[in-house]
Each structure stands twice: as structure tokens, then as C-alpha cells.
The first five atom37 places (N, CA, C, CB, O) and aatype in JSON, in Angstrom:
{
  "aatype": [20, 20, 20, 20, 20, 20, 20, 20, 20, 20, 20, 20, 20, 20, 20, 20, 20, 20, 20, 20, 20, 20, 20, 20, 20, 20, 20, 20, 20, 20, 20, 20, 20, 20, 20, 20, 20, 20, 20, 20, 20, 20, 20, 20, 20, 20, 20, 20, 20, 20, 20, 20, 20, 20, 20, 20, 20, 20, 20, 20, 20, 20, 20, 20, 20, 20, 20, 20, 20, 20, 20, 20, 20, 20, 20, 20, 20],
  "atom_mask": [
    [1, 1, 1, 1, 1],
    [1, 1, 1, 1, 1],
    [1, 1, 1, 1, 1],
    [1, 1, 1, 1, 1],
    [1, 1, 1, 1, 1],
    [1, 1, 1, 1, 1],
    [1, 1, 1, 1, 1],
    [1, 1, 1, 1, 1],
    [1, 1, 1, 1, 1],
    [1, 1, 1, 1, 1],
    [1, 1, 1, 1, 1],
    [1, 1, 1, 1, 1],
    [1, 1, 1, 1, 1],
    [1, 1, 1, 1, 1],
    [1, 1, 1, 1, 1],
    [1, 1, 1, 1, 1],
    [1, 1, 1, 1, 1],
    [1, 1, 1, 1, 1],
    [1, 1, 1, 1, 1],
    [1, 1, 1, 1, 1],
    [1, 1, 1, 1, 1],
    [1, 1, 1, 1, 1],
    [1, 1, 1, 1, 1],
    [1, 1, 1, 1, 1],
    [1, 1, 1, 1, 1],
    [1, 1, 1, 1, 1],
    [1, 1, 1, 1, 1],
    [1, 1, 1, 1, 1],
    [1, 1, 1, 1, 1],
    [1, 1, 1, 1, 1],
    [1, 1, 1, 1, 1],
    [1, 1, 1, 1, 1],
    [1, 1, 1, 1, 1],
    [1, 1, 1, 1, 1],
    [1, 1, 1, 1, 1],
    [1, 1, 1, 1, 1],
    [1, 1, 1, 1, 1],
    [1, 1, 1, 1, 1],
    [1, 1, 1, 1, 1],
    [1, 1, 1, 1, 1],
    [1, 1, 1, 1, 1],
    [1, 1, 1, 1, 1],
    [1, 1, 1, 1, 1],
    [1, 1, 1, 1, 1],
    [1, 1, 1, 1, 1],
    [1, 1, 1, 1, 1],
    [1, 1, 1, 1, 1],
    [1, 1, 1, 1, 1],
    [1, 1, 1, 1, 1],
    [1, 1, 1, 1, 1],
    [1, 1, 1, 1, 1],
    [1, 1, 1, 1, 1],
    [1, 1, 1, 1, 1],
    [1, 1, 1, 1, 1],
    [1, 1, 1, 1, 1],
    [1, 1, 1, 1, 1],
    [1, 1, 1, 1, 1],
    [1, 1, 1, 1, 1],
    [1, 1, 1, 1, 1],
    [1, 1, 1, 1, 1],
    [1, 1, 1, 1, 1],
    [1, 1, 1, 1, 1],
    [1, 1, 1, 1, 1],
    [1, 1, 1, 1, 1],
    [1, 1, 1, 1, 1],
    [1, 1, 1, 1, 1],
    [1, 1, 1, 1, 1],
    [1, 1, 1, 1, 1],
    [1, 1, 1, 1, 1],
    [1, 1, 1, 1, 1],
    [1, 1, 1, 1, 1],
    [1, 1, 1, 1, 1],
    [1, 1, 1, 1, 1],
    [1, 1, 1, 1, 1],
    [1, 1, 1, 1, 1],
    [1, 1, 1, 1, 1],
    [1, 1, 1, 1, 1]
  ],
  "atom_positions": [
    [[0.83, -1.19, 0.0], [0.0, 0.0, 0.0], [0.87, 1.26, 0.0], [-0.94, 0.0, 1.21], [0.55, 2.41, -0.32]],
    [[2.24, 0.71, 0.51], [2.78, 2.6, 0.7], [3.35, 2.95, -0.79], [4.45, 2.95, 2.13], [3.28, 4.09, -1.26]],
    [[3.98, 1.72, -1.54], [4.14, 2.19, -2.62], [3.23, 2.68, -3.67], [4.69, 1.53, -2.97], [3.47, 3.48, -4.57]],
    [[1.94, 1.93, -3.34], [0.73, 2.23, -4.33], [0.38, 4.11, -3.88], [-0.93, 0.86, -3.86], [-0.2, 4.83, -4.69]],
    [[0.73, 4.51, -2.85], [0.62, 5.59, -1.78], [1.28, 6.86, -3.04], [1.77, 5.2, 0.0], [0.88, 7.73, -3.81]],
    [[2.64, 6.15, -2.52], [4.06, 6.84, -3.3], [4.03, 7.06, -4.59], [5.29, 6.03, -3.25], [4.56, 8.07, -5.06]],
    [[3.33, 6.01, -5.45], [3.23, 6.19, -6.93], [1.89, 7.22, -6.93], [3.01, 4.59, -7.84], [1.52, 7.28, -8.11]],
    [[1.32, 7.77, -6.38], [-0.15, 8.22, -6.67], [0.37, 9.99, -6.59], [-1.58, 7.54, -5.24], [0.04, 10.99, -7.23]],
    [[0.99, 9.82, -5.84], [1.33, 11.05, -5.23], [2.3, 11.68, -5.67], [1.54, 10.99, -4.08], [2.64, 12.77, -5.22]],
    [[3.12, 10.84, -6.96], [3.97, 11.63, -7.87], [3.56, 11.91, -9.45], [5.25, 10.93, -7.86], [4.28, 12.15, -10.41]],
    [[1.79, 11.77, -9.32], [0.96, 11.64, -10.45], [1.46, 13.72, -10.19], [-1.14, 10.64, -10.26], [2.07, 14.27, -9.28]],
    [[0.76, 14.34, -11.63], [0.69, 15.51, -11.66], [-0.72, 15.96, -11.41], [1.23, 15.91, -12.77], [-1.46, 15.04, -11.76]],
    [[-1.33, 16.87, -10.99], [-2.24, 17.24, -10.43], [-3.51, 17.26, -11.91], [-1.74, 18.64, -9.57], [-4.57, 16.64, -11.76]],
    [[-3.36, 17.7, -12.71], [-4.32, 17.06, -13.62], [-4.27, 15.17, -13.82], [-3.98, 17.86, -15.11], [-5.24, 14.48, -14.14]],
    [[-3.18, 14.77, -13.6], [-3.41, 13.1, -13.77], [-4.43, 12.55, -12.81], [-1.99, 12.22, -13.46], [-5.24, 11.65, -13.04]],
    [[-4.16, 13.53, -11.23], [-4.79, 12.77, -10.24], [-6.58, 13.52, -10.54], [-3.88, 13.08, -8.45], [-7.63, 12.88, -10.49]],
    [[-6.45, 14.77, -10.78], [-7.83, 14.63, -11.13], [-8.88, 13.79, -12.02], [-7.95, 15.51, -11.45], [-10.07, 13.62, -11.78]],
    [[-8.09, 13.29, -13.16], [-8.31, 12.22, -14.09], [-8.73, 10.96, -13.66], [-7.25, 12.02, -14.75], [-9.8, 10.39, -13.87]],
    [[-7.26, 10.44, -12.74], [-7.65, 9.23, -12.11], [-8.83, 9.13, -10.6], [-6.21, 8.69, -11.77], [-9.19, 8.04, -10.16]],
    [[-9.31, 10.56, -9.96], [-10.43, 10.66, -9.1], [-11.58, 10.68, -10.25], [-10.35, 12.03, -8.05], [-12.68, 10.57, -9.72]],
    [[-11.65, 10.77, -11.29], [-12.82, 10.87, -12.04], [-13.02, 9.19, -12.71], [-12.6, 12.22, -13.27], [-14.1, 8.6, -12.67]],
    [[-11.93, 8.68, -13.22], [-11.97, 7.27, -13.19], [-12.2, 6.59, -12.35], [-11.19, 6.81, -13.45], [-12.88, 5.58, -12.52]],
    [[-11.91, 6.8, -11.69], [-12.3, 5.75, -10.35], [-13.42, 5.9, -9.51], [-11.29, 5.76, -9.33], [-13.73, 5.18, -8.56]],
    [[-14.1, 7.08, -10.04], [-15.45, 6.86, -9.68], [-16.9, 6.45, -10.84], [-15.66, 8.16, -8.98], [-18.12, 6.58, -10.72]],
    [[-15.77, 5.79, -12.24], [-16.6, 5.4, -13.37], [-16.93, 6.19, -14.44], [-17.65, 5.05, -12.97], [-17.89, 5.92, -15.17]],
    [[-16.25, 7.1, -14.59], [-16.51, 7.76, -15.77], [-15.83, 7.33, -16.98], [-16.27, 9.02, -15.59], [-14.71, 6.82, -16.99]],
    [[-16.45, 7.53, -17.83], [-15.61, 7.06, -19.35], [-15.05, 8.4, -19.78], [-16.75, 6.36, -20.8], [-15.5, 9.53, -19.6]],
    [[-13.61, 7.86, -20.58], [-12.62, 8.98, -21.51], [-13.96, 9.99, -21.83], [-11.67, 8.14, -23.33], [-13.74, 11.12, -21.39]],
    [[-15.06, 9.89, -22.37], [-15.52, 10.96, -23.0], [-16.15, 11.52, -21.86], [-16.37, 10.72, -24.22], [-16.12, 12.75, -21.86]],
    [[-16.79, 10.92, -20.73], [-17.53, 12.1, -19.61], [-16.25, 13.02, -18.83], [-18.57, 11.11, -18.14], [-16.35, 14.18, -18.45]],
    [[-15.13, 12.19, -18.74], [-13.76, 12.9, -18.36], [-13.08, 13.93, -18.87], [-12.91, 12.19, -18.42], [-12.4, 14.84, -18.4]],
    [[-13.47, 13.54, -20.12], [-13.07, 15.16, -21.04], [-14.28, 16.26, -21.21], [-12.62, 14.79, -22.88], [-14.18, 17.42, -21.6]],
    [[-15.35, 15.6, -20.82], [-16.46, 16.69, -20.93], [-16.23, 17.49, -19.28], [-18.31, 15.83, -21.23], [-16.3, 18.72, -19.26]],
    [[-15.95, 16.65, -17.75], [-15.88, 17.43, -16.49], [-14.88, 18.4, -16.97], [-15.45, 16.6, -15.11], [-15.0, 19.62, -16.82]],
    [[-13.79, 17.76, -17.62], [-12.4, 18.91, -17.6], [-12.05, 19.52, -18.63], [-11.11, 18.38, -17.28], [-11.0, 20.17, -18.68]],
    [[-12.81, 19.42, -19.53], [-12.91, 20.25, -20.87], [-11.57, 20.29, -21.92], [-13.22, 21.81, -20.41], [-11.09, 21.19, -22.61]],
    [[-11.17, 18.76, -21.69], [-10.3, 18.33, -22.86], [-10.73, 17.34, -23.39], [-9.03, 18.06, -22.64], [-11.67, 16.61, -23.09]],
    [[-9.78, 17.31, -24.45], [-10.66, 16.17, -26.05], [-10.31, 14.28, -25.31], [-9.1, 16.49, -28.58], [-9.41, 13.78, -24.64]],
    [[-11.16, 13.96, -25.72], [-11.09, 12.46, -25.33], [-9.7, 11.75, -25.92], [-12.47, 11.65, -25.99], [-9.24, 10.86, -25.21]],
    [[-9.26, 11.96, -26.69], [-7.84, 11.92, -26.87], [-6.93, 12.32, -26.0], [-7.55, 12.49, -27.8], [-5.97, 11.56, -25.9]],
    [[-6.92, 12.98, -25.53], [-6.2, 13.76, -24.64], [-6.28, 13.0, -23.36], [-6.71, 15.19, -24.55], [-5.22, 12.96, -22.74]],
    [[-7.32, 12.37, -22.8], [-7.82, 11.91, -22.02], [-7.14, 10.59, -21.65], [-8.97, 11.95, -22.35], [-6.82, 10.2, -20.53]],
    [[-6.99, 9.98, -22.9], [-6.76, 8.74, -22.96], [-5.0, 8.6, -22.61], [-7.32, 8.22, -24.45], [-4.39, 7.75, -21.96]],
    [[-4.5, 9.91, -23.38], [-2.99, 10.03, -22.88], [-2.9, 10.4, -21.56], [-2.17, 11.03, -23.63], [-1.78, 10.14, -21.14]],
    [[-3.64, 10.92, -20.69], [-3.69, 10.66, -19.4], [-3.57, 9.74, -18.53], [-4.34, 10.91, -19.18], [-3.22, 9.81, -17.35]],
    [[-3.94, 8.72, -19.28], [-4.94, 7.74, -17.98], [-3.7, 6.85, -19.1], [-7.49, 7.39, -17.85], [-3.17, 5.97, -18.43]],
    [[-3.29, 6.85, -20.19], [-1.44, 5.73, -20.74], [-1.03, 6.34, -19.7], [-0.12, 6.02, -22.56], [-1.09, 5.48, -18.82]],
    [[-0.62, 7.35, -19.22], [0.36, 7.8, -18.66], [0.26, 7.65, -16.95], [0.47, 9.16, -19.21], [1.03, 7.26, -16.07]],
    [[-1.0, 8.13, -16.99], [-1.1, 7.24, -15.18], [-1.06, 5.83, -14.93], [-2.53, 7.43, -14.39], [-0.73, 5.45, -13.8]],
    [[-1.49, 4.65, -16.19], [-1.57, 3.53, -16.0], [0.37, 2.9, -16.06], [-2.78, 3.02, -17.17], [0.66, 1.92, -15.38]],
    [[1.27, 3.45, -16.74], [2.63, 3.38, -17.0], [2.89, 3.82, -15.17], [3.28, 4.59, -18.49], [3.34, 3.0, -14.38]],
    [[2.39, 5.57, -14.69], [3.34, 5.49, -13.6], [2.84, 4.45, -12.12], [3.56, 7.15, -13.18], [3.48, 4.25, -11.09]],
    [[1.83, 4.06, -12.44], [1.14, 3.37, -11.48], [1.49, 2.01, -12.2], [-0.48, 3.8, -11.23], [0.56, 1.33, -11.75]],
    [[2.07, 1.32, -12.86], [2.34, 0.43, -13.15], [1.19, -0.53, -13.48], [3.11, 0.19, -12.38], [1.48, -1.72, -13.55]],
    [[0.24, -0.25, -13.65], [-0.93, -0.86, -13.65], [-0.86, -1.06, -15.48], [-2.28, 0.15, -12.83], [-0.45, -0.22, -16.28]],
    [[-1.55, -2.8, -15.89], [-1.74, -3.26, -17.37], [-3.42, -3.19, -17.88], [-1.14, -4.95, -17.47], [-3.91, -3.35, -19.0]],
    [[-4.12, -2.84, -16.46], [-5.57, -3.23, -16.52], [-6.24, -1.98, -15.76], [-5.9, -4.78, -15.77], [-5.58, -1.36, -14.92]],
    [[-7.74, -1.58, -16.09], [-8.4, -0.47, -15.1], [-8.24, -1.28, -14.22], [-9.89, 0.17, -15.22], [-7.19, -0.86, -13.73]],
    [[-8.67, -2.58, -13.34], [-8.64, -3.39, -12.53], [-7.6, -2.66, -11.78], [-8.49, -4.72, -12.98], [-7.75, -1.93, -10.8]],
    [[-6.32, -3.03, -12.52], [-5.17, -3.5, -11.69], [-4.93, -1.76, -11.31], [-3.71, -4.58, -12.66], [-4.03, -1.36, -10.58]],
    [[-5.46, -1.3, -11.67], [-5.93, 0.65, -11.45], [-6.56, 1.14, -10.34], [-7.05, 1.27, -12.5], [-6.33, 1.99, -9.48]],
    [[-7.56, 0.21, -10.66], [-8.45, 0.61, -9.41], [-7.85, -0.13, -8.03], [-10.15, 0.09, -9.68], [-8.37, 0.06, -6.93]],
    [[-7.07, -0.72, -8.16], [-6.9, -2.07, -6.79], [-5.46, -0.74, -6.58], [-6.36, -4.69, -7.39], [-5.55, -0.43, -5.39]],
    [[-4.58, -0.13, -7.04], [-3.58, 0.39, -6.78], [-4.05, 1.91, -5.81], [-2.82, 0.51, -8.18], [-3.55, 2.51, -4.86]],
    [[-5.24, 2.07, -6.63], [-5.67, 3.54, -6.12], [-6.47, 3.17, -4.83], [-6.7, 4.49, -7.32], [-6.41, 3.92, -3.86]],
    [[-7.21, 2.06, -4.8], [-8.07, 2.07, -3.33], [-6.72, 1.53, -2.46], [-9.77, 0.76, -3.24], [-6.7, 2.1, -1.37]],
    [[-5.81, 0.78, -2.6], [-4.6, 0.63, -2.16], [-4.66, 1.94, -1.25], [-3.46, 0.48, -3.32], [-5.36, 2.15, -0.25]],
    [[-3.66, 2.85, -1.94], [-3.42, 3.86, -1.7], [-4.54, 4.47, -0.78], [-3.15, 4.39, -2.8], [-4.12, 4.31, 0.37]],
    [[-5.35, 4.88, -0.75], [-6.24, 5.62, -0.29], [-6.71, 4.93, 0.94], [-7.2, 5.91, -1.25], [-7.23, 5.63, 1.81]],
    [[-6.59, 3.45, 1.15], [-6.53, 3.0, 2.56], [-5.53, 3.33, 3.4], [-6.54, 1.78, 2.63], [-5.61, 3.49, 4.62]],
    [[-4.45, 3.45, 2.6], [-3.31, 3.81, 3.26], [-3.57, 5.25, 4.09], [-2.14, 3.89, 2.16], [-3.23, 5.62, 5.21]],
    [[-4.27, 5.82, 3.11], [-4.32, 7.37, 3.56], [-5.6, 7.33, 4.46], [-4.48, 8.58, 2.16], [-5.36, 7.91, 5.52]],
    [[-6.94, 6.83, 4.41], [-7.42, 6.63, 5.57], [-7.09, 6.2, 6.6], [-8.05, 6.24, 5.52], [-7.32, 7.04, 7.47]],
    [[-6.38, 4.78, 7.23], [-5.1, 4.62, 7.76], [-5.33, 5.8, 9.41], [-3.72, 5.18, 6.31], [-5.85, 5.88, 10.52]],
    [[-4.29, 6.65, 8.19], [-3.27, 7.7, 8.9], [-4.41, 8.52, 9.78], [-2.28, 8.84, 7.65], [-4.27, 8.54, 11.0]],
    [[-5.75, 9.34, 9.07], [-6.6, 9.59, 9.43], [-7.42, 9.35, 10.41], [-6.83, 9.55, 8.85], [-8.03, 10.11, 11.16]],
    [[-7.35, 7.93, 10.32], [-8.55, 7.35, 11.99], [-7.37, 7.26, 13.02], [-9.59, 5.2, 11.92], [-7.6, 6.94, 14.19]]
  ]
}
């Protein structure tokens, strides 16, 4: 979890908005409609978060990011 933590947190601040909008189910095109870039664009986002998160699958995406975010609840309680 701390690395899933560590990799999230060296995303760039539009990646992580990307990947909070994925991970609550939105598709490339509702993602580019919240943030008002082209679905192309979108998609090089979420290559590029899936490369730094090491992730081959949304799966293996989503299991890295709730990872992470337990981690960070965790600290919280």
C-alpha cells in the first residue's frame, strides 16, 4: 500500500484529477467533458497514469488507487 501511496502522489495534479474521475466510473468521453479536454487527450492521461502506477488493466488501477487511499485513511482514523 505505501508504494501504491508513493506512486499516486507523484501523479501531476491534472493526472490525479483524471484518475479521481476514473475511479469513480466515468468514461474517456464524460472525463473530457468534467475537464474540458478532447477524449484523446484523455486517454494520454490515464497511458500515462496507467505506466506510472504500473498498472496493465483499469482493474489492476483501481486495486492500486483504493490501495493507496486506505493507506491514507489509515493515517486519518
Amino acid at each position: 500500500a505505501l508504494e501504491a501511496k508513493e506512486q499516486v502522489d507523484r501523479l501531476s495534479p491534472r493526472e490525479k484529477e483524471i484518475l479521481d474521475l476514473v475511479f469513480e466510473g466515468y468514461t474517456n468521453k464524460a472525463v473530457g467533458k468534467q475537464t474540458n479536454i478532447s477524449e484523446k487527450t484523455v486517454e494520454k492521461h490515464r497511458a500515462s497514469i496507467m505506466r506510472k502506477l504500473e498498472s496493465q488493466s483499469i482493474a489492476g488501477l483501481i486495486r492500486r488507487v483504493t490501495e493507496a487511499r486506505l493507506l491514507e485513511w489509515d493515517r486519518v482514523l
